[in-house]
PDB file of C-alpha atoms in Angstrom:
ATOM      1  CA  MET A   7      17.340  -0.136  37.385  1.00 46.00           C
ATOM      2  CA  SER A   8      19.329   1.687  34.568  1.00 52.00           C
ATOM      3  CA  ALA A   9      18.020  -1.041  32.128  1.00 53.00           C
ATOM      4  CA  LYS A  10      14.560  -0.025  33.079  1.00 53.00           C
ATOM      5  CA  MET A  11      15.520   3.622  33.060  1.00 50.00           C
ATOM      6  CA  LEU A  12      16.934   2.972  29.571  1.00 47.00           C
ATOM      7  CA  SER A  13      13.623   1.284  28.291  1.00 58.00           C
ATOM      8  CA  LEU A  14      11.573   3.919  29.754  1.00 51.00           C
ATOM      9  CA  ASN A  15      13.539   6.598  27.817  1.00 55.00           C
ATOM     10  CA  GLN A  16      13.344   4.571  24.652  1.00 51.00           C
ATOM     11  CA  MET A  17       9.473   4.347  24.967  1.00 48.00           C
ATOM     12  CA  LYS A  18       9.322   8.263  25.681  1.00 47.00           C
ATOM     13  CA  GLN A  19      11.390   8.821  22.576  1.00 51.00           C
ATOM     14  CA  PHE A  20       9.289   6.902  20.422  1.00 48.00           C
ATOM     15  CA  ALA A  21       6.145   8.640  21.968  1.00 47.00           C
ATOM     16  CA  LEU A  22       7.244  11.589  20.432  1.00 46.00           C
ATOM     17  CA  GLN A  23       8.317  10.574  17.005  1.00 58.00           C
ATOM     18  CA  ARG A  24       6.401  10.999  13.816  1.00 60.00           C
ATOM     19  CA  GLU A  25       5.756   7.548  13.216  1.00 67.00           C
ATOM     20  CA  ALA A  26       3.926   7.126  16.474  1.00 73.00           C
ATOM     21  CA  PHE A  27       1.157   9.190  15.209  1.00 77.00           C
ATOM     22  CA  ILE A  28      -0.475   6.550  13.533  1.00 82.00           C
ATOM     23  CA  TYR A  29      -0.737   4.368  16.727  1.00 84.00           C
ATOM     24  CA  TYR A  30      -2.607   7.225  18.396  1.00 85.00           C
ATOM     25  CA  ILE A  31      -4.924   7.902  15.698  1.00 84.00           C
ATOM     26  CA  PHE A  32      -5.588   4.367  15.146  1.00 86.00           C
ATOM     27  CA  PHE A  33      -6.516   3.416  18.444  1.00 88.00           C
ATOM     28  CA  PHE A  34      -8.709   6.865  18.796  1.00 86.00           C
ATOM     29  CA  VAL A  35     -10.589   5.746  15.634  1.00 85.00           C
ATOM     30  CA  LEU A  36     -11.279   2.360  17.012  1.00 88.00           C
ATOM     31  CA  PHE A  37     -12.227   3.696  20.270  1.00 89.00           C
ATOM     32  CA  PHE A  38     -14.678   6.313  18.644  1.00 86.00           C
ATOM     33  CA  PHE A  39     -16.356   3.662  16.423  1.00 86.00           C
ATOM     34  CA  ALA A  40     -16.461   1.305  19.121  1.00 88.00           C
ATOM     35  CA  VAL A  41     -18.370   3.506  21.027  1.00 88.00           C
ATOM     36  CA  ILE A  42     -21.031   4.875  18.706  1.00 86.00           C
ATOM     37  CA  LEU A  43     -21.590   1.503  17.157  1.00 87.00           C
ATOM     38  CA  HIS A  44     -21.597  -0.563  20.374  1.00 82.00           C
ATOM     39  CA  ASP A  45     -24.931  -2.126  19.245  1.00 82.00           C
ATOM     40  CA  THR A  46     -23.826  -3.277  15.897  1.00 83.00           C
ATOM     41  CA  ALA A  47     -21.254  -5.984  15.000  1.00 84.00           C
ATOM     42  CA  PHE A  48     -18.380  -3.573  14.250  1.00 86.00           C
ATOM     43  CA  LEU A  49     -16.223  -4.897  17.259  1.00 85.00           C
ATOM     44  CA  THR A  50     -16.723  -8.610  16.237  1.00 88.00           C
ATOM     45  CA  LEU A  51     -13.649 -10.975  14.939  1.00 88.00           C
ATOM     46  CA  SER A  52     -15.221 -11.526  11.876  1.00 90.00           C
ATOM     47  CA  ASN A  53     -15.951  -7.998  11.084  1.00 90.00           C
ATOM     48  CA  PHE A  54     -12.215  -6.937  11.759  1.00 91.00           C
ATOM     49  CA  MET A  55     -11.117 -10.269   9.794  1.00 91.00           C
ATOM     50  CA  ASN A  56     -13.388  -8.938   6.770  1.00 92.00           C
ATOM     51  CA  ILE A  57     -11.646  -5.518   7.086  1.00 93.00           C
ATOM     52  CA  VAL A  58      -8.298  -7.180   6.926  1.00 92.00           C
ATOM     53  CA  LYS A  59      -9.473  -9.193   3.713  1.00 92.00           C
ATOM     54  CA  GLN A  60     -10.709  -6.254   1.915  1.00 92.00           C
ATOM     55  CA  THR A  61      -7.863  -4.031   2.739  1.00 94.00           C
ATOM     56  CA  ALA A  62      -5.176  -6.489   1.601  1.00 95.00           C
ATOM     57  CA  PRO A  63      -4.545  -5.507  -1.927  1.00 96.00           C
ATOM     58  CA  LEU A  64      -4.483  -1.998  -0.375  1.00 96.00           C
ATOM     59  CA  THR A  65      -2.104  -2.801   2.227  1.00 96.00           C
ATOM     60  CA  ILE A  66       0.222  -4.594  -0.469  1.00 97.00           C
ATOM     61  CA  MET A  67       0.046  -1.470  -2.874  1.00 97.00           C
ATOM     62  CA  ALA A  68       0.987   0.863   0.252  1.00 96.00           C
ATOM     63  CA  VAL A  69       3.921  -1.267   1.383  1.00 96.00           C
ATOM     64  CA  GLY A  70       5.040  -0.967  -2.287  1.00 96.00           C
ATOM     65  CA  LEU A  71       4.426   2.591  -2.705  1.00 97.00           C
ATOM     66  CA  THR A  72       6.531   3.144   0.680  1.00 96.00           C
ATOM     67  CA  PHE A  73       9.663   2.191  -1.289  1.00 96.00           C
ATOM     68  CA  ALA A  74       8.975   4.769  -3.984  1.00 96.00           C
ATOM     69  CA  LEU A  75       8.118   7.582  -1.574  1.00 95.00           C
ATOM     70  CA  ALA A  76      11.283   6.750   0.429  1.00 94.00           C
ATOM     71  CA  VAL A  77      13.509   7.645  -2.401  1.00 94.00           C
ATOM     72  CA  GLY A  78      11.550  10.713  -3.117  1.00 92.00           C
ATOM     73  CA  HIS A  79       9.287   9.544  -5.894  1.00 94.00           C
ATOM     74  CA  ILE A  80       5.552   9.210  -6.210  1.00 93.00           C
ATOM     75  CA  ASP A  81       3.997   6.561  -8.263  1.00 94.00           C
ATOM     76  CA  LEU A  82       0.470   7.267  -9.586  1.00 95.00           C
ATOM     77  CA  SER A  83       0.343   4.427 -12.111  1.00 95.00           C
ATOM     78  CA  ILE A  84      -0.296   1.722  -9.421  1.00 96.00           C
ATOM     79  CA  GLY A  85      -4.019   1.631  -9.597  1.00 94.00           C
ATOM     80  CA  SER A  86      -4.062   1.006 -13.252  1.00 95.00           C
ATOM     81  CA  VAL A  87      -1.162  -1.621 -12.731  1.00 97.00           C
ATOM     82  CA  VAL A  88      -3.714  -3.419 -10.805  1.00 97.00           C
ATOM     83  CA  ALA A  89      -6.041  -3.714 -13.387  1.00 96.00           C
ATOM     84  CA  LEU A  90      -3.842  -4.653 -16.186  1.00 97.00           C
ATOM     85  CA  SER A  91      -2.034  -7.313 -13.789  1.00 97.00           C
ATOM     86  CA  ALA A  92      -5.312  -8.927 -12.976  1.00 96.00           C
ATOM     87  CA  LEU A  93      -6.569  -8.812 -16.340  1.00 97.00           C
ATOM     88  CA  VAL A  94      -3.237 -10.569 -17.549  1.00 96.00           C
ATOM     89  CA  GLY A  95      -3.306 -13.134 -14.881  1.00 96.00           C
ATOM     90  CA  ALA A  96      -6.909 -14.075 -15.495  1.00 96.00           C
ATOM     91  CA  LEU A  97      -6.517 -14.406 -19.424  1.00 96.00           C
ATOM     92  CA  LEU A  98      -3.297 -16.551 -19.065  1.00 96.00           C
ATOM     93  CA  LEU A  99      -4.983 -18.708 -16.290  1.00 95.00           C
ATOM     94  CA  GLN A 100      -7.345 -19.530 -19.247  1.00 92.00           C
ATOM     95  CA  HIS A 101      -4.770 -21.045 -21.235  1.00 90.00           C
ATOM     96  CA  THR A 102      -1.933 -21.998 -18.943  1.00 92.00           C
ATOM     97  CA  GLY A 103      -1.227 -22.905 -15.321  1.00 91.00           C
ATOM     98  CA  ILE A 104      -0.965 -20.992 -12.194  1.00 94.00           C
ATOM     99  CA  PRO A 105       2.753 -20.271 -12.192  1.00 95.00           C
ATOM    100  CA  LEU A 106       2.682 -18.806 -15.794  1.00 96.00           C
ATOM    101  CA  ALA A 107      -0.326 -16.899 -15.197  1.00 96.00           C
ATOM    102  CA  VAL A 108       1.199 -15.331 -11.655  1.00 96.00           C
ATOM    103  CA  LEU A 109       4.541 -14.818 -13.506  1.00 97.00           C
ATOM    104  CA  GLY A 110       2.867 -12.942 -16.397  1.00 96.00           C
ATOM    105  CA  ALA A 111       0.915 -10.649 -14.094  1.00 97.00           C
ATOM    106  CA  LEU A 112       4.110  -9.826 -11.816  1.00 97.00           C
ATOM    107  CA  LEU A 113       6.137  -9.108 -15.243  1.00 97.00           C
ATOM    108  CA  VAL A 114       3.408  -6.351 -15.846  1.00 97.00           C
ATOM    109  CA  GLY A 115       4.538  -4.689 -12.580  1.00 97.00           C
ATOM    110  CA  VAL A 116       8.250  -5.181 -13.207  1.00 97.00           C
ATOM    111  CA  THR A 117       7.891  -3.697 -16.618  1.00 97.00           C
ATOM    112  CA  VAL A 118       6.006  -0.712 -15.864  1.00 97.00           C
ATOM    113  CA  GLY A 119       8.180   0.026 -13.022  1.00 97.00           C
ATOM    114  CA  LEU A 120      11.339  -0.321 -15.273  1.00 97.00           C
ATOM    115  CA  ILE A 121       9.758   1.847 -17.677  1.00 97.00           C
ATOM    116  CA  ASN A 122       8.713   4.388 -15.176  1.00 96.00           C
ATOM    117  CA  GLY A 123      12.078   4.355 -13.367  1.00 96.00           C
ATOM    118  CA  LEU A 124      13.930   4.757 -16.718  1.00 96.00           C
ATOM    119  CA  LEU A 125      12.062   7.806 -18.038  1.00 96.00           C
ATOM    120  CA  ILE A 126      11.965   9.763 -14.762  1.00 95.00           C
ATOM    121  CA  GLU A 127      15.739   8.999 -14.231  1.00 93.00           C
ATOM    122  CA  ARG A 128      16.881   9.511 -18.124  1.00 93.00           C
ATOM    123  CA  LEU A 129      14.706  12.560 -18.854  1.00 93.00           C
ATOM    124  CA  GLN A 130      15.117  13.889 -15.358  1.00 91.00           C
ATOM    125  CA  VAL A 131      11.382  14.787 -15.202  1.00 92.00           C
ATOM    126  CA  SER A 132       9.091  14.572 -12.265  1.00 91.00           C
ATOM    127  CA  SER A 133       7.833  11.211 -11.246  1.00 93.00           C
ATOM    128  CA  LEU A 134       4.248  12.823 -10.837  1.00 93.00           C
ATOM    129  CA  LEU A 135       4.237  13.628 -14.412  1.00 94.00           C
ATOM    130  CA  ILE A 136       5.726  10.403 -15.773  1.00 95.00           C
ATOM    131  CA  THR A 137       3.700   8.231 -13.666  1.00 96.00           C
ATOM    132  CA  LEU A 138       0.483  10.203 -14.469  1.00 95.00           C
ATOM    133  CA  GLY A 139       1.172   9.601 -18.123  1.00 95.00           C
ATOM    134  CA  THR A 140       1.937   5.735 -17.854  1.00 96.00           C
ATOM    135  CA  MET A 141      -1.275   5.580 -15.752  1.00 96.00           C
ATOM    136  CA  GLY A 142      -3.419   6.768 -18.707  1.00 95.00           C
ATOM    137  CA  ILE A 143      -1.461   4.424 -20.996  1.00 96.00           C
ATOM    138  CA  ILE A 144      -2.110   1.575 -18.996  1.00 96.00           C
ATOM    139  CA  THR A 145      -5.556   2.387 -18.240  1.00 95.00           C
ATOM    140  CA  GLY A 146      -6.131   2.622 -21.808  1.00 95.00           C
ATOM    141  CA  ILE A 147      -4.383  -0.883 -22.572  1.00 95.00           C
ATOM    142  CA  ALA A 148      -6.379  -2.350 -19.697  1.00 94.00           C
ATOM    143  CA  ARG A 149      -9.488  -1.409 -21.317  1.00 94.00           C
ATOM    144  CA  GLN A 150      -8.566  -2.326 -24.774  1.00 94.00           C
ATOM    145  CA  LEU A 151      -7.304  -5.797 -23.780  1.00 92.00           C
ATOM    146  CA  THR A 152     -10.875  -7.137 -23.200  1.00 90.00           C
ATOM    147  CA  ASN A 153     -12.867  -4.660 -24.886  1.00 90.00           C
ATOM    148  CA  LEU A 154     -14.156  -3.773 -21.191  1.00 90.00           C
ATOM    149  CA  GLU A 155     -15.225  -7.173 -20.534  1.00 91.00           C
ATOM    150  CA  SER A 156     -14.760  -8.807 -17.287  1.00 92.00           C
ATOM    151  CA  VAL A 157     -12.647 -12.138 -17.169  1.00 94.00           C
ATOM    152  CA  PRO A 158     -14.000 -14.622 -14.655  1.00 94.00           C
ATOM    153  CA  ILE A 159     -11.630 -17.144 -12.809  1.00 93.00           C
ATOM    154  CA  ILE A 160     -12.978 -20.495 -12.078  1.00 91.00           C
ATOM    155  CA  ASN A 161      -9.690 -22.213 -11.226  1.00 92.00           C
ATOM    156  CA  GLN A 162     -10.410 -23.111  -7.511  1.00 93.00           C
ATOM    157  CA  ASP A 163      -6.463 -23.310  -6.758  1.00 94.00           C
ATOM    158  CA  PHE A 164      -5.804 -19.821  -7.728  1.00 95.00           C
ATOM    159  CA  THR A 165      -8.668 -18.303  -5.746  1.00 94.00           C
ATOM    160  CA  TYR A 166      -7.798 -20.283  -2.663  1.00 94.00           C
ATOM    161  CA  PHE A 167      -4.113 -19.188  -2.980  1.00 94.00           C
ATOM    162  CA  PHE A 168      -5.005 -15.574  -3.883  1.00 94.00           C
ATOM    163  CA  GLY A 169      -8.300 -14.952  -2.273  1.00 89.00           C
ATOM    164  CA  SER A 170     -10.545 -17.143  -0.203  1.00 86.00           C
ATOM    165  CA  GLY A 171      -7.973 -19.610   1.344  1.00 88.00           C
ATOM    166  CA  LYS A 172      -7.118 -20.412   4.816  1.00 89.00           C
ATOM    167  CA  VAL A 173      -3.958 -21.424   6.291  1.00 87.00           C
ATOM    168  CA  LEU A 174      -4.349 -22.968  10.016  1.00 84.00           C
ATOM    169  CA  GLY A 175      -7.418 -20.907  10.402  1.00 84.00           C
ATOM    170  CA  MET A 176      -5.809 -17.645   9.285  1.00 89.00           C
ATOM    171  CA  PRO A 177      -7.166 -16.077   6.057  1.00 92.00           C
ATOM    172  CA  ILE A 178      -4.598 -16.382   3.274  1.00 94.00           C
ATOM    173  CA  LEU A 179      -4.945 -12.581   2.643  1.00 94.00           C
ATOM    174  CA  LEU A 180      -3.791 -11.657   5.882  1.00 94.00           C
ATOM    175  CA  LEU A 181      -0.995 -14.134   5.470  1.00 94.00           C
ATOM    176  CA  TRP A 182      -0.114 -12.322   2.195  1.00 95.00           C
ATOM    177  CA  THR A 183      -0.085  -9.043   4.176  1.00 95.00           C
ATOM    178  CA  LEU A 184       2.003 -10.384   7.022  1.00 95.00           C
ATOM    179  CA  ILE A 185       4.567 -12.087   4.431  1.00 95.00           C
ATOM    180  CA  ILE A 186       5.062  -8.953   2.123  1.00 96.00           C
ATOM    181  CA  GLY A 187       4.995  -6.563   4.879  1.00 95.00           C
ATOM    182  CA  GLY A 188       7.711  -8.512   6.780  1.00 96.00           C
ATOM    183  CA  CYS A 189       9.756  -8.919   4.018  1.00 96.00           C
ATOM    184  CA  ALA A 190       9.612  -5.089   3.262  1.00 96.00           C
ATOM    185  CA  TYR A 191      10.485  -4.289   6.950  1.00 95.00           C
ATOM    186  CA  ILE A 192      13.471  -6.468   6.865  1.00 95.00           C
ATOM    187  CA  ILE A 193      14.677  -4.781   3.805  1.00 94.00           C
ATOM    188  CA  LEU A 194      13.937  -1.224   5.098  1.00 92.00           C
ATOM    189  CA  LYS A 195      15.349  -1.794   8.918  1.00 90.00           C
ATOM    190  CA  LYS A 196      17.869  -4.578   8.488  1.00 90.00           C
ATOM    191  CA  LEU A 197      19.722  -4.505   5.061  1.00 93.00           C
ATOM    192  CA  ALA A 198      22.012  -2.121   3.420  1.00 91.00           C
ATOM    193  CA  ALA A 199      19.581  -1.808   0.706  1.00 91.00           C
ATOM    194  CA  GLY A 200      17.071  -0.189   2.824  1.00 90.00           C
ATOM    195  CA  ARG A 201      19.590   2.164   4.425  1.00 92.00           C
ATOM    196  CA  HIS A 202      20.739   3.197   0.719  1.00 93.00           C
ATOM    197  CA  LEU A 203      16.875   3.859  -0.216  1.00 93.00           C
ATOM    198  CA  LEU A 204      16.488   6.258   2.636  1.00 93.00           C
ATOM    199  CA  ALA A 205      19.936   7.815   2.026  1.00 93.00           C
ATOM    200  CA  VAL A 206      18.791   8.688  -1.407  1.00 94.00           C
ATOM    201  CA  GLY A 207      15.632   9.902  -0.475  1.00 91.00           C
ATOM    202  CA  GLY A 208      17.085  12.100   2.185  1.00 89.00           C
ATOM    203  CA  ASN A 209      20.102  13.486   0.401  1.00 91.00           C
ATOM    204  CA  PRO A 210      20.827  12.205  -3.003  1.00 92.00           C
ATOM    205  CA  ALA A 211      24.134  14.025  -3.200  1.00 91.00           C
ATOM    206  CA  ALA A 212      25.360  12.923   0.201  1.00 92.00           C
ATOM    207  CA  ALA A 213      24.245   9.313  -1.054  1.00 91.00           C
ATOM    208  CA  ARG A 214      26.347   9.631  -4.289  1.00 92.00           C
ATOM    209  CA  ALA A 215      29.374  10.868  -2.446  1.00 91.00           C
ATOM    210  CA  MET A 216      29.089   7.796  -0.214  1.00 91.00           C
ATOM    211  CA  GLY A 217      29.304   5.519  -3.329  1.00 91.00           C
ATOM    212  CA  ILE A 218      25.470   4.660  -3.650  1.00 91.00           C
ATOM    213  CA  LYS A 219      24.111   4.190  -6.940  1.00 93.00           C
ATOM    214  CA  VAL A 220      21.291   6.754  -7.004  1.00 93.00           C
ATOM    215  CA  THR A 221      19.919   6.020 -10.510  1.00 94.00           C
ATOM    216  CA  LYS A 222      19.778   2.487  -9.677  1.00 95.00           C
ATOM    217  CA  ILE A 223      18.216   2.533  -6.424  1.00 95.00           C
ATOM    218  CA  ARG A 224      15.649   4.859  -7.749  1.00 96.00           C
ATOM    219  CA  VAL A 225      14.692   2.436 -10.443  1.00 96.00           C
ATOM    220  CA  TYR A 226      14.685  -0.344  -8.062  1.00 96.00           C
ATOM    221  CA  ALA A 227      12.066   1.276  -5.704  1.00 96.00           C
ATOM    222  CA  LEU A 228       9.832   2.083  -8.479  1.00 97.00           C
ATOM    223  CA  ILE A 229       9.960  -1.403  -9.690  1.00 97.00           C
ATOM    224  CA  ALA A 230       9.078  -2.447  -6.061  1.00 96.00           C
ATOM    225  CA  SER A 231       6.317  -0.291  -6.174  1.00 96.00           C
ATOM    226  CA  SER A 232       4.823  -1.599  -9.513  1.00 97.00           C
ATOM    227  CA  THR A 233       5.349  -5.306  -8.689  1.00 97.00           C
ATOM    228  CA  ALA A 234       3.646  -4.886  -5.485  1.00 97.00           C
ATOM    229  CA  ALA A 235       0.654  -3.366  -7.170  1.00 97.00           C
ATOM    230  CA  ALA A 236       0.678  -6.325  -9.629  1.00 97.00           C
ATOM    231  CA  LEU A 237       0.554  -8.735  -6.744  1.00 97.00           C
ATOM    232  CA  ALA A 238      -2.411  -6.488  -5.584  1.00 97.00           C
ATOM    233  CA  GLY A 239      -4.398  -7.106  -8.564  1.00 96.00           C
ATOM    234  CA  LEU A 240      -3.765 -10.905  -8.212  1.00 97.00           C
ATOM    235  CA  LEU A 241      -5.138 -10.678  -4.571  1.00 96.00           C
ATOM    236  CA  TYR A 242      -8.239  -8.849  -6.065  1.00 96.00           C
ATOM    237  CA  ALA A 243      -8.724 -11.302  -8.859  1.00 95.00           C
ATOM    238  CA  GLY A 244      -8.516 -14.136  -6.502  1.00 94.00           C
ATOM    239  CA  ARG A 245     -10.620 -12.501  -3.913  1.00 93.00           C
ATOM    240  CA  LEU A 246     -13.382 -11.653  -6.482  1.00 94.00           C
ATOM    241  CA  HIS A 247     -13.019 -14.863  -8.692  1.00 94.00           C
ATOM    242  CA  GLY A 248     -12.514 -12.421 -11.818  1.00 94.00           C
ATOM    243  CA  ALA A 249     -10.674  -9.496 -13.262  1.00 94.00           C
ATOM    244  CA  ARG A 250     -11.991  -6.308 -14.691  1.00 94.00           C
ATOM    245  CA  TYR A 251     -10.479  -2.829 -16.012  1.00 93.00           C
ATOM    246  CA  THR A 252     -11.899  -0.974 -13.016  1.00 93.00           C
ATOM    247  CA  LEU A 253      -9.884  -2.799 -10.509  1.00 93.00           C
ATOM    248  CA  GLY A 254      -7.481  -0.329  -8.439  1.00 90.00           C
ATOM    249  CA  GLU A 255      -8.772   2.663 -10.253  1.00 86.00           C
ATOM    250  CA  ALA A 256     -10.469   4.121  -6.863  1.00 86.00           C
ATOM    251  CA  ASP A 257      -7.551   2.894  -4.722  1.00 90.00           C
ATOM    252  CA  LEU A 258      -5.077   5.497  -5.155  1.00 91.00           C
ATOM    253  CA  LEU A 259      -6.148   8.390  -3.117  1.00 85.00           C
ATOM    254  CA  THR A 260      -6.606   5.609  -0.246  1.00 87.00           C
ATOM    255  CA  VAL A 261      -3.406   4.263  -0.659  1.00 93.00           C
ATOM    256  CA  ILE A 262      -1.247   7.628  -0.546  1.00 90.00           C
ATOM    257  CA  ALA A 263      -3.457   8.676   2.552  1.00 86.00           C
ATOM    258  CA  ALA A 264      -2.629   5.460   4.449  1.00 89.00           C
ATOM    259  CA  VAL A 265       1.251   5.799   3.526  1.00 92.00           C
ATOM    260  CA  ALA A 266       1.306   9.285   4.550  1.00 87.00           C
ATOM    261  CA  ILE A 267      -0.507   8.944   7.713  1.00 86.00           C
ATOM    262  CA  GLY A 268       1.541   6.002   8.502  1.00 88.00           C
ATOM    263  CA  GLY A 269       4.594   7.873   8.852  1.00 86.00           C
ATOM    264  CA  THR A 270       6.307   7.901   5.618  1.00 89.00           C
ATOM    265  CA  SER A 271       7.296  11.348   4.126  1.00 85.00           C
ATOM    266  CA  LEU A 272       5.946  12.129   0.899  1.00 83.00           C
ATOM    267  CA  PHE A 273       9.208  13.882   0.080  1.00 84.00           C
ATOM    268  CA  GLY A 274      11.629  10.946   0.700  1.00 85.00           C
ATOM    269  CA  GLY A 275      14.049   9.902   3.453  1.00 85.00           C
ATOM    270  CA  ARG A 276      11.752   8.561   5.905  1.00 88.00           C
ATOM    271  CA  ALA A 277       9.643   5.247   5.410  1.00 90.00           C
ATOM    272  CA  CYS A 278       7.447   3.098   7.854  1.00 91.00           C
ATOM    273  CA  ILE A 279       6.161  -0.054   6.628  1.00 94.00           C
ATOM    274  CA  VAL A 280       4.373  -0.969   9.859  1.00 93.00           C
ATOM    275  CA  GLY A 281       2.704   2.525   9.585  1.00 92.00           C
ATOM    276  CA  ALA A 282       1.660   1.889   6.079  1.00 94.00           C
ATOM    277  CA  ILE A 283       0.007  -1.389   7.073  1.00 95.00           C
ATOM    278  CA  LEU A 284      -1.725   0.234  10.167  1.00 93.00           C
ATOM    279  CA  GLY A 285      -2.376   2.942   7.840  1.00 91.00           C
ATOM    280  CA  THR A 286      -4.671   0.870   5.307  1.00 94.00           C
ATOM    281  CA  TRP A 287      -6.343  -0.915   8.074  1.00 94.00           C
ATOM    282  CA  LEU A 288      -7.099   2.645   9.732  1.00 90.00           C
ATOM    283  CA  MET A 289      -8.753   3.622   6.133  1.00 89.00           C
ATOM    284  CA  GLY A 290     -10.762   0.184   6.224  1.00 91.00           C
ATOM    285  CA  ILE A 291     -11.983   0.763   9.788  1.00 91.00           C
ATOM    286  CA  ILE A 292     -13.126   4.319   8.784  1.00 88.00           C
ATOM    287  CA  ASN A 293     -14.854   3.156   5.814  1.00 87.00           C
ATOM    288  CA  ASN A 294     -16.291   0.060   7.642  1.00 89.00           C
ATOM    289  CA  GLY A 295     -17.504   2.529  10.611  1.00 88.00           C
ATOM    290  CA  LEU A 296     -18.734   4.984   8.237  1.00 86.00           C
ATOM    291  CA  ILE A 297     -20.939   2.338   6.380  1.00 87.00           C
ATOM    292  CA  LEU A 298     -22.403   0.978   9.546  1.00 86.00           C
ATOM    293  CA  SER A 299     -23.193   4.344  10.592  1.00 83.00           C
ATOM    294  CA  GLY A 300     -25.200   5.079   7.342  1.00 81.00           C
ATOM    295  CA  PHE A 301     -22.747   7.264   5.480  1.00 79.00           C
ATOM    296  CA  SER A 302     -22.619   7.415   1.659  1.00 79.00           C
ATOM    297  CA  THR A 303     -19.884   6.493  -0.828  1.00 77.00           C
ATOM    298  CA  ASN A 304     -19.484  10.258  -1.344  1.00 80.00           C
ATOM    299  CA  GLU A 305     -18.916  10.991   2.120  1.00 77.00           C
ATOM    300  CA  GLN A 306     -16.311   8.096   2.581  1.00 75.00           C
ATOM    301  CA  MET A 307     -14.397   9.784  -0.354  1.00 78.00           C
ATOM    302  CA  ILE A 308     -14.598  13.439   1.416  1.00 83.00           C
ATOM    303  CA  THR A 309     -13.084  11.783   4.389  1.00 77.00           C
ATOM    304  CA  ARG A 310     -10.317  10.011   2.735  1.00 71.00           C
ATOM    305  CA  GLY A 311      -9.395  13.391   1.142  1.00 75.00           C
ATOM    306  CA  VAL A 312      -9.540  15.027   4.290  1.00 79.00           C
ATOM    307  CA  ILE A 313      -7.083  12.323   5.762  1.00 73.00           C
ATOM    308  CA  LEU A 314      -4.900  12.933   3.015  1.00 69.00           C
ATOM    309  CA  VAL A 315      -4.927  16.648   3.430  1.00 77.00           C
ATOM    310  CA  VAL A 316      -4.105  16.481   7.153  1.00 73.00           C
ATOM    311  CA  ALA A 317      -0.988  13.846   6.289  1.00 68.00           C
ATOM    312  CA  VAL A 318       0.447  16.038   3.894  1.00 65.00           C
ATOM    313  CA  ALA A 319      -0.065  19.121   6.053  1.00 70.00           C
ATOM    314  CA  ILE A 320       1.774  17.334   8.719  1.00 65.00           C
ATOM    315  CA  GLY A 321       4.484  16.156   6.591  1.00 58.00           C
ATOM    316  CA  VAL A 322       4.973  19.707   4.821  1.00 56.00           C
ATOM    317  CA  LYS A 323       5.342  21.224   8.644  1.00 59.00           C
ATOM    318  CA  GLU A 324       7.858  18.673   9.672  1.00 58.00           C
ATOM    319  CA  VAL A 325       9.869  19.213   6.468  1.00 49.00           C
ATOM    320  CA  ARG A 326       9.969  23.057   7.319  1.00 53.00           C
ATOM    321  CA  ASN A 327      10.617  22.388  10.918  1.00 58.00           C
ATOM    322  CA  ASN A 328      13.672  20.165  10.123  1.00 54.00           C
ATOM    323  CA  GLY A 329      14.848  22.410   7.196  1.00 51.00           C
TER     324      GLY A 329
END
């Protein structure tokens, strides 16, 4: 009986936590569209699989951004990293094998993350300003790299592993989501590195007093964010059978909204990987539902903006309450 009471108390405590908010809104939105779109293909398994595949790059970006937000930084350059890494990978694939092409694309993410981290920490400037600047630089490089031309990918092995393949009947894009999400969850919840990330984001002075290398942790978090964006670029290139400079440019708002509404604080100290994944799926369901309902792209953008404002408002209110 005591074990049952303990379990009930734990469930009650979780239900009242900020992280549980994403579950409530996820199932509410799912139920809402299921009712109004009951005469469409909305509730079919193939439709949900399409949503998962379409949002896979966004999910990977959201998981990476969660690390940056956990330490109190924001990374606005991730959309431009998606485009540049996809182009670099596609160009290398024309002259080398898949391993070198993937390595080159991921190195774009590592390099950008390292530059962002060092500039922010050395100059003691807001991450918002630094990553806004690097976003412009990277976008310009991506446009210049191929003179605004798309780069096709005809390597079937690449498109299989990063886009259209299946493993035991499971779409490989879903497998990528589960692998990256699972690794990130273990790091944040089970390893000392995750505790250090949250400690740095929650109280940097206290983290320093505990012997945590705050600067190094922040730089690593930004590298993780940018590298995840580079992987997202590869997934885009694999799914679309090509790369172009526009990849990722419209994803930033969606990713931030997904991470924020998923329970990660925009001010550091709290991160939720499961919430980030559900948040991107939620945005995908909303987009899918709006499209099936006949809403335009502009109306979808307005909806994403409203969701972000609501998520930020909830986060600000909680910070004030805890303060």
